[in-house]
Each structure stands twice: as structure tokens, then as C-alpha cells.
Short mmCIF file of C-alpha atoms in Angstrom, two decimals:
data_model
loop_
_atom_site.label_atom_id
_atom_site.label_comp_id
_atom_site.label_asym_id
_atom_site.label_seq_id
_atom_site.Cartn_x
_atom_site.Cartn_y
_atom_site.Cartn_z
CA MET C 19 0.00 0.00 0.00
CA ARG C 20 1.05 3.60 -0.60
CA VAL C 21 1.44 5.49 2.68
CA ILE C 22 1.20 9.25 3.29
CA GLY C 23 2.76 10.65 6.45
CA ASP C 24 1.02 12.77 9.06
CA GLU C 25 2.60 15.88 7.54
CA GLY C 26 1.41 15.06 4.03
CA LYS C 27 4.70 13.62 2.78
CA GLN C 28 4.81 10.53 0.58
CA LEU C 29 6.42 7.63 2.47
CA GLY C 30 6.32 5.23 -0.48
CA VAL C 31 4.89 1.73 -0.78
CA LEU C 32 4.93 -0.23 2.49
CA SER C 33 3.48 -3.48 3.67
CA LEU C 34 0.58 -3.49 6.09
CA GLY C 35 2.82 -4.54 8.98
CA GLU C 36 5.36 -1.80 8.27
CA ALA C 37 2.64 0.82 8.03
CA LEU C 38 1.05 -0.24 11.32
CA THR C 39 4.42 -0.25 13.09
CA LEU C 40 5.14 3.25 11.81
CA ALA C 41 1.69 4.47 12.95
CA ARG C 42 2.21 3.08 16.48
CA ALA C 43 5.62 4.70 16.68
CA LYS C 44 4.16 8.10 15.85
CA GLY C 45 1.11 7.63 18.09
CA VAL C 46 -1.39 8.07 15.24
CA ASP C 47 -3.83 5.91 13.28
CA LEU C 48 -3.54 4.30 9.87
CA VAL C 49 -6.53 5.43 7.78
CA GLU C 50 -7.35 4.14 4.30
CA ILE C 51 -8.36 7.14 2.18
CA ALA C 52 -8.38 5.61 -1.34
CA PRO C 53 -9.32 1.93 -1.20
CA ASN C 54 -9.99 1.65 -4.95
CA ALA C 55 -6.56 2.95 -5.97
CA THR C 56 -3.77 0.61 -7.10
CA PRO C 57 -2.11 0.18 -4.70
CA PRO C 58 -4.54 1.42 -2.00
CA VAL C 59 -3.59 4.70 -0.33
CA CYS C 60 -3.40 5.05 3.44
CA ARG C 61 -2.53 7.99 5.62
CA LEU C 62 -0.98 8.36 9.06
CA VAL C 63 -3.31 10.70 10.92
CA ASP C 64 -5.20 11.23 14.16
CA TYR C 65 -8.55 9.60 13.35
CA GLY C 66 -10.59 12.09 15.42
CA LYS C 67 -8.95 15.02 13.66
CA PHE C 68 -9.41 13.26 10.30
CA ARG C 69 -13.16 12.87 10.85
CA TYR C 70 -13.49 16.51 11.94
CA GLU C 71 -11.74 17.76 8.80
CA GLN C 72 -13.82 15.44 6.63
CA ALA C 73 -17.08 16.70 8.18
CA LYS C 74 -15.92 20.28 7.66
CA ARG C 75 -15.21 19.63 3.97
CA ASP C 76 -18.59 17.97 3.53
CA LYS C 77 -20.31 20.96 5.09
CA GLU C 78 -18.51 23.36 2.76
CA SER C 79 -19.44 21.28 -0.28
CA LYS C 80 -23.11 21.29 0.77
CA LYS C 81 -23.03 25.07 0.97
CA HIS C 82 -21.95 25.24 -2.67
CA GLN C 83 -24.63 22.73 -3.63
CA HIS C 84 -27.30 24.87 -1.93
CA ALA C 85 -26.11 27.94 -3.81
CA THR C 86 -26.82 26.18 -7.10
CA LYS C 87 -30.41 25.34 -6.09
CA VAL C 88 -33.10 27.72 -7.34
CA LYS C 89 -36.54 28.12 -5.78
CA GLU C 90 -39.30 29.94 -7.64
CA VAL C 91 -41.76 32.39 -6.10
CA GLN C 92 -44.72 33.48 -8.24
CA LEU C 93 -46.32 36.90 -7.90
CA SER C 94 -49.19 38.72 -9.59
CA PRO C 95 -49.92 42.40 -10.31
CA LYS C 96 -52.99 42.38 -8.02
CA ILE C 97 -51.57 40.23 -5.24
CA ASP C 98 -53.16 40.65 -1.83
CA PRO C 99 -50.88 42.23 0.84
CA HIS C 100 -51.24 39.15 3.05
CA ASP C 101 -50.35 36.81 0.18
CA LEU C 102 -47.36 39.01 -0.63
CA SER C 103 -46.12 38.73 2.95
CA VAL C 104 -46.42 34.92 2.75
CA LYS C 105 -44.42 34.87 -0.51
CA LEU C 106 -41.86 37.16 1.09
CA GLN C 107 -41.49 34.85 4.09
CA ARG C 108 -40.93 31.84 1.83
CA ALA C 109 -38.27 33.73 -0.14
CA ILE C 110 -36.51 34.69 3.12
CA GLU C 111 -36.47 31.05 4.20
CA PHE C 112 -34.93 29.98 0.86
CA LEU C 113 -32.28 32.70 0.98
CA SER C 114 -31.46 31.84 4.60
CA GLU C 115 -30.69 28.29 3.40
CA ASP C 116 -28.26 29.68 0.76
CA MET C 117 -30.64 29.02 -2.13
CA LYS C 118 -31.30 31.35 -5.02
CA VAL C 119 -34.81 32.70 -5.57
CA LYS C 120 -36.39 33.26 -8.96
CA ALA C 121 -39.27 35.72 -8.69
CA THR C 122 -41.75 35.60 -11.57
CA LEU C 123 -44.79 37.81 -12.13
CA LYS C 124 -47.28 36.83 -14.85
CA PHE C 125 -49.74 39.15 -16.59
CA ARG C 126 -53.16 37.96 -17.69
CA GLY C 127 -55.40 39.42 -20.35
CA ARG C 128 -55.55 43.22 -20.25
CA GLU C 129 -53.00 43.42 -17.44
CA MET C 130 -50.34 43.66 -20.15
CA ALA C 131 -51.58 47.20 -20.86
CA HIS C 132 -50.29 48.33 -17.44
CA THR C 133 -47.05 46.49 -16.83
CA GLU C 134 -45.90 49.31 -14.53
CA PHE C 135 -48.10 47.87 -11.77
CA GLY C 136 -46.27 44.57 -12.03
CA PHE C 137 -42.89 46.28 -11.85
CA GLN C 138 -44.03 48.09 -8.70
CA VAL C 139 -44.93 44.78 -7.03
CA VAL C 140 -41.58 43.24 -7.99
CA GLN C 141 -39.67 46.30 -6.81
CA LYS C 142 -41.42 46.24 -3.42
CA PHE C 143 -40.62 42.52 -3.17
CA LEU C 144 -36.92 43.21 -3.82
CA THR C 145 -36.87 46.10 -1.34
CA ASP C 146 -38.27 43.90 1.43
CA LEU C 147 -35.65 41.24 0.62
CA ALA C 148 -32.70 43.65 0.54
CA ALA C 149 -31.42 42.47 3.95
CA TYR C 150 -31.33 38.83 2.76
CA GLY C 151 -30.41 38.86 -0.93
CA GLN C 152 -29.67 41.01 -3.94
CA PRO C 153 -30.90 40.74 -7.54
CA ASP C 154 -28.48 39.46 -10.16
CA PHE C 155 -29.99 41.87 -12.70
CA GLU C 156 -32.76 44.43 -12.94
CA PRO C 157 -36.29 42.99 -13.32
CA LYS C 158 -37.03 42.53 -16.99
CA LEU C 159 -40.12 41.83 -19.05
CA VAL C 160 -39.97 38.46 -20.80
CA GLY C 161 -43.00 37.44 -22.82
CA ARG C 162 -46.07 38.02 -20.63
CA GLY C 163 -44.23 38.25 -17.35
CA ILE C 164 -41.44 39.79 -15.29
CA ILE C 165 -38.53 37.74 -13.98
CA VAL C 166 -35.64 38.48 -11.63
CA MET C 167 -33.05 36.23 -9.97
CA ILE C 168 -32.08 36.89 -6.34
CA THR C 169 -28.81 35.63 -4.81
CA PRO C 170 -28.44 35.28 -1.02
CA LEU C 171 -26.09 37.66 0.75
CA PRO C 172 -23.08 36.25 2.64
CA ARG C 173 -23.98 34.91 6.06
CA ASN C 174 -22.04 37.63 7.90
CA LYS C 175 -23.97 40.35 6.03
CA ARG C 176 -27.38 38.68 6.02
CA ALA C 177 -30.17 39.50 8.45
CA LYS C 178 -31.67 36.77 10.57
CA ALA C 179 -34.81 35.08 9.29
CA VAL C 180 -38.08 36.54 10.54
CA PRO C 181 -40.06 34.02 12.65
CA GLN C 182 -43.20 32.70 11.01
CA THR C 183 -46.62 32.89 12.61
CA GLU C 184 -49.04 29.96 12.86
CA GLY C 185 -51.08 31.27 9.94
CA GLY C 186 -48.08 31.16 7.63
CA GLY C 187 -47.52 34.92 7.37
CA MET C 188 -44.75 37.10 8.67
CA HIS C 189 -44.62 37.91 12.34
CA VAL C 190 -46.11 41.30 13.10
CA THR C 191 -45.73 42.89 16.49
CA PRO C 192 -49.24 43.68 17.78
CA PRO C 193 -49.95 47.26 18.86
CA PRO C 194 -50.10 47.94 22.60
CA ARG C 195 -53.48 47.25 24.14
CA PHE C 196 -55.40 50.10 25.72
CA GLU C 197 -56.35 49.31 29.27
CA PRO C 198 -58.96 51.71 30.70
CA ARG C 199 -58.18 52.98 34.14
CA PRO C 200 -60.52 51.81 36.90
CA ALA C 201 -63.01 54.37 38.13
CA ALA C 202 -61.91 56.27 41.23
CA VAL C 203 -63.57 55.11 44.44
CA PRO C 204 -65.08 58.07 46.33
CA VAL C 205 -63.44 58.65 49.70
CA PRO C 206 -65.75 59.78 52.51
CA ILE C 207 -64.93 63.21 53.94
CA GLU C 208 -65.15 63.66 57.71
CA ARG C 209 -67.41 66.44 58.76
CA PRO C 210 -66.45 68.60 61.76
CA PRO C 211 -68.49 67.91 64.94
CA ARG C 212 -71.53 70.04 65.44
CA PRO C 213 -71.19 72.66 68.23
CA GLN C 214 -72.78 71.70 71.53
CA PRO C 215 -75.35 74.08 73.09
CA VAL C 216 -74.23 76.34 75.97
CA GLY C 217 -75.98 75.74 79.27
CA THR C 218 -77.28 72.82 81.15
CA GLY C 219 -81.03 73.04 80.75
CA SER C 220 -83.06 71.22 78.28
CA ASP C 221 -84.23 74.52 76.81
CA SER C 222 -80.71 75.96 76.49
CA PHE C 223 -79.48 77.01 73.11
CA VAL C 224 -76.24 78.05 71.49
CA ASN C 225 -74.92 81.58 72.22
CA ASN C 226 -77.85 82.59 74.48
CA PRO C 227 -77.75 86.44 74.64
CA PHE C 228 -79.67 86.45 77.98
CA ALA C 229 -77.40 84.02 79.76
CA GLN C 230 -75.44 86.85 81.60
CA LEU C 231 -78.47 88.88 82.72
CA GLU C 232 -79.60 88.87 86.36
CA ILE C 233 -83.29 88.64 86.87
CA LYS C 234 -84.59 90.54 89.96
CA HIS C 235 -87.77 89.39 91.66
#
């Protein structure tokens, strides 16, 4: 078998016993990396590190595969605002997974007489996606529709995906609720005590002007 050292150097053709002895001496593993080659190719490497590097390479290759995938989102000149938000959310999810988005808008019947309305819808769609992707070219009219290709931004420049609501639309923060204040509870006011009558008799009254007069018999 052909053996590659832990530093990437070619060690030549060795027998299995010689390769295993060399691996034990260096404290590493003997990993077969090309079993179908003639002769088979093995490498002296730390197996844990080898698996980590292999997983990292696989992850990078998947990123490039995602970038080649294209998802289509269809629009219309008279699309409902709620439907547009749903289409926008789907496009954000595709771009967040490193996929390209092809936005197409089709005209029907007399809608071709006012293509400017379709371009307005597409332009609003691109504006709302600006934090996630950028168009490869300006929207153009092809046949009876408008097409534009959107490429995801790099991960370090891309906004985070907006969470999706249960109904399938974009999450919208509800306005603050108005809570009416409870009615004020009336507080009883203490009244001052009523003045007591001057005198001791039952027929005495307050501030009797004749109380100081002497009556002669």
C-alpha cells in the first residue's frame, strides 16, 4: 500500500505490517483514504482530527450545492398584501438556506396594458428582501411576465430570518393594548363635629344672649 505521512509527505509503498508499526511509533492511526486505488492509499493521521476535517469539507461542499439550487416564487400584479407577505417569508427562508430565488410575475389578459403595476410589485418585493439577498440583474419583461433572480447575501452580512406565525404569514408585532383605568372610588370626607349648646337646661341654646343677665324678683 502507498502510505502518506502525518505531515502530508509521501512515504512510499509499504506493507501493512510496516505501516502499522510506523503508525504506532508516531502515536497516530492508519486510515485508508483511497481503497480503490492501485495500490490502496493510506494515511498516518489522528482519526478524530481526520473525521473533523472530513465533516468540515462535507459541510462546505453542501453550501456550494445549496447555492446552485433555485426556488421559484410566483407573484401577480394584483396580489393581496397578506399573500405578498407569505411569498416574502418563503423567499426569506430559501435565501437563509443559501438558495437562489427566482421571482416571476405573470400578466393575464388586459394586465399587459399596465405592466408598470407589475414592476411596482416586484420592486417592493426586492426592497423587502434587501437584507437577505440582492438581484443578479434588474427585473425585466420576458413574454407576458417579469422575472428576476435573487442571490443570497453572505452569512455575515445577512439579516436573521423573521419568525413565522401559525397562519403562515410574517410575524407582526401587535400594537399595545389600551387598558382603561378603573373608576376612582369616592373617599368619605369627615365632617367637623356640630357645636354643643351652651348651658345645662333642656331649653338651652347656642350663644344665648340672655345668659349673663340677672333677673330681679
